[in-house]
Coordinates of C-alpha atoms in Angstrom, one line a residue:
X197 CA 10.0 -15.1 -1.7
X198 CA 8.6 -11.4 -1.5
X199 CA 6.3 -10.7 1.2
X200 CA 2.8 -8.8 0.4
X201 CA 1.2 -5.5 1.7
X202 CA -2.6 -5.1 1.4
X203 CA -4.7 -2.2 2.9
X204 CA -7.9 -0.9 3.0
X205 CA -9.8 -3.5 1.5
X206 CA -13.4 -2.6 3.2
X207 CA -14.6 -5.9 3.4
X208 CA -18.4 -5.7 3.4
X209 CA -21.3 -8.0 3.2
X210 CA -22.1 -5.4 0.5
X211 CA -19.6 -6.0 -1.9
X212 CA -18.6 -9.6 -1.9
X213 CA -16.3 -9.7 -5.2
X214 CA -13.3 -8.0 -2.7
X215 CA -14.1 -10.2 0.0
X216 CA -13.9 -13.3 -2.4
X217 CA -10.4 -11.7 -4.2
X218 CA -9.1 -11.2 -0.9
X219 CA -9.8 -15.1 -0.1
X220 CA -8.7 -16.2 -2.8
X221 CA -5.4 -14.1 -2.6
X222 CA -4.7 -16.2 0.7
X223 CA -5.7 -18.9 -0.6
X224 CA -3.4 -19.4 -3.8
X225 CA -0.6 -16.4 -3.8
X226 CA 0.0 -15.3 -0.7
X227 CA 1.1 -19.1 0.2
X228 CA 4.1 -18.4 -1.5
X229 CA 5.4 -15.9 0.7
X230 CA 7.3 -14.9 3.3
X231 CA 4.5 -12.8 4.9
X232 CA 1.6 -10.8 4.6
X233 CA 1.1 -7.6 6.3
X234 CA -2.2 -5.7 6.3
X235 CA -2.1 -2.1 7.1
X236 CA -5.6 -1.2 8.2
X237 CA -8.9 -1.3 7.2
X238 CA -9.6 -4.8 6.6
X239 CA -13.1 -4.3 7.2
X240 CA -15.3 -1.8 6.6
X241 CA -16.6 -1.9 10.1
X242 CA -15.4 -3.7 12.9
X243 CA -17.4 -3.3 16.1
X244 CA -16.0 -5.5 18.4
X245 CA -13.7 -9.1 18.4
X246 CA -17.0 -10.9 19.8
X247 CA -19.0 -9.7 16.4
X248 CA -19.4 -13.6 14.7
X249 CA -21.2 -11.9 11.6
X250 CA -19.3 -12.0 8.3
X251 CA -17.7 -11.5 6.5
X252 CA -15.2 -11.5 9.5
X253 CA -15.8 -15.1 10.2
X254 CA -14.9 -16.5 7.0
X255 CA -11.7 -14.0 6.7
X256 CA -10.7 -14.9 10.0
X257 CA -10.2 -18.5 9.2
X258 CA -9.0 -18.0 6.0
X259 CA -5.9 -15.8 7.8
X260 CA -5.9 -18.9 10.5
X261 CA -5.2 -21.2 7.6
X262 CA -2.6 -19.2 6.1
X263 CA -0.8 -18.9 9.4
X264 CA -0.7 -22.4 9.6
X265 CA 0.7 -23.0 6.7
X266 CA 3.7 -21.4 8.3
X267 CA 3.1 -17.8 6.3
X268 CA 3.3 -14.9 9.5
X269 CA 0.2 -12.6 9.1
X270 CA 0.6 -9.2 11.0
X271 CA -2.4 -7.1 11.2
X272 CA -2.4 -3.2 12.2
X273 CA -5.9 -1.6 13.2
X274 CA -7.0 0.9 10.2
X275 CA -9.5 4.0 10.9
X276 CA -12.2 1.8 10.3
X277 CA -11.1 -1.5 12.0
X278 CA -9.4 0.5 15.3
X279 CA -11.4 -2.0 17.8
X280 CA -8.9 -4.9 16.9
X281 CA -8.4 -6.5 20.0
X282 CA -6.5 -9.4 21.0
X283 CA -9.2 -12.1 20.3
X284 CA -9.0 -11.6 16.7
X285 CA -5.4 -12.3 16.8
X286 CA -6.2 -15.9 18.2
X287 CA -8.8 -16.5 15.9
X288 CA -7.2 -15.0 12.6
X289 CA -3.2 -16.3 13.6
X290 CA -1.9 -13.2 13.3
X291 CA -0.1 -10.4 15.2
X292 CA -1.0 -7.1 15.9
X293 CA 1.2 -4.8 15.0
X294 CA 1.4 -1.1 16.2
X295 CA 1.1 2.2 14.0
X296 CA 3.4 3.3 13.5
X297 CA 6.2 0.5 13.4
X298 CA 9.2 -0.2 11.6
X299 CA 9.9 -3.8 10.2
X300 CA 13.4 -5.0 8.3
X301 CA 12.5 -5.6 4.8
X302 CA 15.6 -7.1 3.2
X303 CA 17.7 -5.1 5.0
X304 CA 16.2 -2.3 4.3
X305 CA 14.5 -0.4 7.5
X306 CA 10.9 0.5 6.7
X307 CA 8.1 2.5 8.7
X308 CA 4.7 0.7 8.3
X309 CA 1.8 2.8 8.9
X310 CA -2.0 2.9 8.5
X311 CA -1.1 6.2 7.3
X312 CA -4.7 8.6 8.8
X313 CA -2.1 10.2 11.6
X314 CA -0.6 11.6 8.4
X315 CA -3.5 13.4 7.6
X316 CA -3.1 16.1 9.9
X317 CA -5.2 18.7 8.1
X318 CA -8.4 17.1 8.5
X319 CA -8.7 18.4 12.6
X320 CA -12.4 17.2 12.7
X321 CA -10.8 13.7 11.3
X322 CA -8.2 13.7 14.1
X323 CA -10.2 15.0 17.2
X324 CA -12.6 12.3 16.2
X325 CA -9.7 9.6 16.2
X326 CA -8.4 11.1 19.5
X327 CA -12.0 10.5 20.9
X328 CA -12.1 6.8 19.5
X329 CA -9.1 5.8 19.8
X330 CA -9.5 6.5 24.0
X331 CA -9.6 3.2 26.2
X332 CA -12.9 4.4 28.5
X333 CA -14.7 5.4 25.3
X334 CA -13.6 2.1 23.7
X335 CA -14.7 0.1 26.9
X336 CA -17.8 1.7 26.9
X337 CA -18.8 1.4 23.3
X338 CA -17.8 -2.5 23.3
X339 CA -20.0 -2.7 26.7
X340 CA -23.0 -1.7 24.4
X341 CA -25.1 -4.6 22.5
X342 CA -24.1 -6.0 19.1
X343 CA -27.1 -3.9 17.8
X344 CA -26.0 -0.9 18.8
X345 CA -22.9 -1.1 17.8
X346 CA -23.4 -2.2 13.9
X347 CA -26.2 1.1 14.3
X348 CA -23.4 3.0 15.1
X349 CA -21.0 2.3 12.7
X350 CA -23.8 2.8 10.2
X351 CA -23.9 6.4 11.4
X352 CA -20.4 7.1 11.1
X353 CA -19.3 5.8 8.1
X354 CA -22.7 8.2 6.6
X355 CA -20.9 10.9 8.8
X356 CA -17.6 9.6 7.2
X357 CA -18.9 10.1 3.8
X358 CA -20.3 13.7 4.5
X359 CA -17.3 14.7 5.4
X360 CA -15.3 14.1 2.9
X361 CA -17.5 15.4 0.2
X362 CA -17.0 18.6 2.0
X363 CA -13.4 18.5 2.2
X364 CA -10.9 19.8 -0.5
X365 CA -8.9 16.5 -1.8
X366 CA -5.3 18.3 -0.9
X367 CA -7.0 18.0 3.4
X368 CA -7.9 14.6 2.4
X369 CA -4.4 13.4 1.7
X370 CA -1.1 13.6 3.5
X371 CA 0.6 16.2 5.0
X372 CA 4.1 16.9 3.3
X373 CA 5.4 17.9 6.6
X374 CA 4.0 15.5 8.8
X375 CA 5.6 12.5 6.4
X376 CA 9.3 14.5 6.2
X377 CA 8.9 14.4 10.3
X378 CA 7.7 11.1 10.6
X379 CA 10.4 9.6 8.5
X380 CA 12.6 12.0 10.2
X381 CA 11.9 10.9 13.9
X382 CA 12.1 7.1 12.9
X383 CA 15.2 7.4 11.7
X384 CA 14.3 5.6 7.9
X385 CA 14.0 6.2 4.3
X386 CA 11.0 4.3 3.0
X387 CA 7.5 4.6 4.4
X388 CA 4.5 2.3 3.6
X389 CA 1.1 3.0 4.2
X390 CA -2.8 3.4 3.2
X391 CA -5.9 5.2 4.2
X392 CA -5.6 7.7 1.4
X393 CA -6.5 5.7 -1.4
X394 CA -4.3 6.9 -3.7
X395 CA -1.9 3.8 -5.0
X396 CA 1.6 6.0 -5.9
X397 CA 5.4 5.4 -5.2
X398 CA 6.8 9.0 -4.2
X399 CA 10.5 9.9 -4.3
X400 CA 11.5 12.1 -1.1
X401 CA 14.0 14.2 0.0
X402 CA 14.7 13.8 3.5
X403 CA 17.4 16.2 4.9
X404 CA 19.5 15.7 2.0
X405 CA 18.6 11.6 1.7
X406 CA 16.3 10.0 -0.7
X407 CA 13.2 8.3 0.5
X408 CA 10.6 6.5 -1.1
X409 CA 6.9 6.3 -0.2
X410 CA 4.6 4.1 -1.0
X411 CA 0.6 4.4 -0.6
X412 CA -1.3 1.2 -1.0
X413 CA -4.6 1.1 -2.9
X414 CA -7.8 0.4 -1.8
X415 CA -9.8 -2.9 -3.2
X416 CA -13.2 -0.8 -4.2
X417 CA -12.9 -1.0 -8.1
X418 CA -9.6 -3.2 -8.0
X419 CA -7.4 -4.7 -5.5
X420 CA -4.0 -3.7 -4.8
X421 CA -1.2 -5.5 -3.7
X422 CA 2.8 -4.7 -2.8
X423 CA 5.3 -7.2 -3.4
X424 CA 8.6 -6.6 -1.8
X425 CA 11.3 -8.8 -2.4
X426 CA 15.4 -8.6 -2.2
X427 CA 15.3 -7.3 -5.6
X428 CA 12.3 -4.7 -5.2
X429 CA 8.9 -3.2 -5.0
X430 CA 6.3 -3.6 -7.4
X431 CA 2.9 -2.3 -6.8
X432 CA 0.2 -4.7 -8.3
X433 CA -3.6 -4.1 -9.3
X434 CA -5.8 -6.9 -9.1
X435 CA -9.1 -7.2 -10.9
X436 CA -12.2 -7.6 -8.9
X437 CA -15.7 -9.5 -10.6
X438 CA -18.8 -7.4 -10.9
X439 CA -20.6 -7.7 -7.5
X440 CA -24.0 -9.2 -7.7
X441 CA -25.4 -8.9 -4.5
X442 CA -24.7 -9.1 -0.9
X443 CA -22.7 -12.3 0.6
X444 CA -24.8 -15.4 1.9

């Protein structure tokens, strides 16, 4: 049985063909597995655990179901989904997970990771994660009405895009350095992670060892699923229909 990756699928009443890949992933595929880890950014936005819009509601039971079924579902918060909290674990079955972590995949140690703290040239990116990522600002934003929040969000993911249009792609995208340490300090060879949105499996060199890294795709104009099993890793592209319209 291989267990699956997925990350950064942006789930958005916008663009309902991922969100309806995505269920349909749970509810056919991933049943035969051993697990399913998502890596971050589920959602496009997620404002708060006591948000009942969609199309968190609907994935929420869907990841229930699968739980059920006796499949474990670990979640880690992404850049845009950092407000998990531990009501959406109840509702969705699944366990947070930290970033980063390391997890035994067929014996084989590996460091799981959303994979934005690897970015560490973008400084406006990471004094801005410092700030939301802070307990009193989080308590304070989640104290604010639903409205308020979703009006937020809006801003910053315009903000979001601004910024990277202005950004050179090679700031956008890991830091050599910063993956060579962080494999480095966690003691392992192989690395999985998203946020860049650049599906690739990268041979390292790691004080003399090999190391392997894999980046997960996003689910924009495809979906993108790792399967890891005792015999391997094989990075798989799911297509996506044409989007009509927002979700009902």
């Amino acid at each position: 049985m291989s267990v699956l990756f997925v990350s950064d699928l942006h789930l958005d009443p916008a663009r309902p063909a991922a969100t309806d890949a995505f269920l349909a992933l749970l509810a056919g595929p991933a049943r035969e597995a051993s697990a399913l880890y998502i890596l971050g950014d589920l959602f496009e936005a997620w404002i708060g655990d006591d948000d009942p819009g969609e199309p968190g509601a609907s994935v929420c039971i869907a990841l229930k179901a699968l739980s059920q079924a006796g499949v474990p579902v670990f979640l880690m918060r992404g850049n845009r989904d950092f407000l998990y909290g531990q009501q959406i674990a109840g509702r969705s079955g699944a366990t947070l997970l930290p970033d980063p972590c390391v997890v035994d995949l067929f014996a084989v140690p590996t460091l799981l990771m959303h994979g934005d703290l690897l970015c560490t040239d973008d400084a406006a990116y990471q004094a801005f994660r410092r700030q939301v990522r802070d307990p009193a600002w989080q308590q304070q934003f989640l104290a604010q009405p639903l409205a308020a929040r979703h009006a937020f969000a809006a801003q910053a993911r315009a903000a979001s895009r601004e910024h990277q249009q202005g950004l050179a792609e090679t700031i956008t995208d890991v830091n050599p350095a910063a993956v060579v340490e962080v494999l480095r300090r966690h003691g392992v060879d192989r690395l999985i992670h998203g946020h860049t949105h650049r599906p690739a499996m990268h041979a390292l060199d790691v004080d003399g060892r090999a190391a392997q890294r894999i980046v997960l795709g996003d689910w924009y104009e495809q979906g993108s699923v790792l399967r890891v099993d005792a015999d391997g890793l094989v990075l798989e592209a799911l297509p996506l229909a044409a989007d009509t319209g927002p979700a009902t």
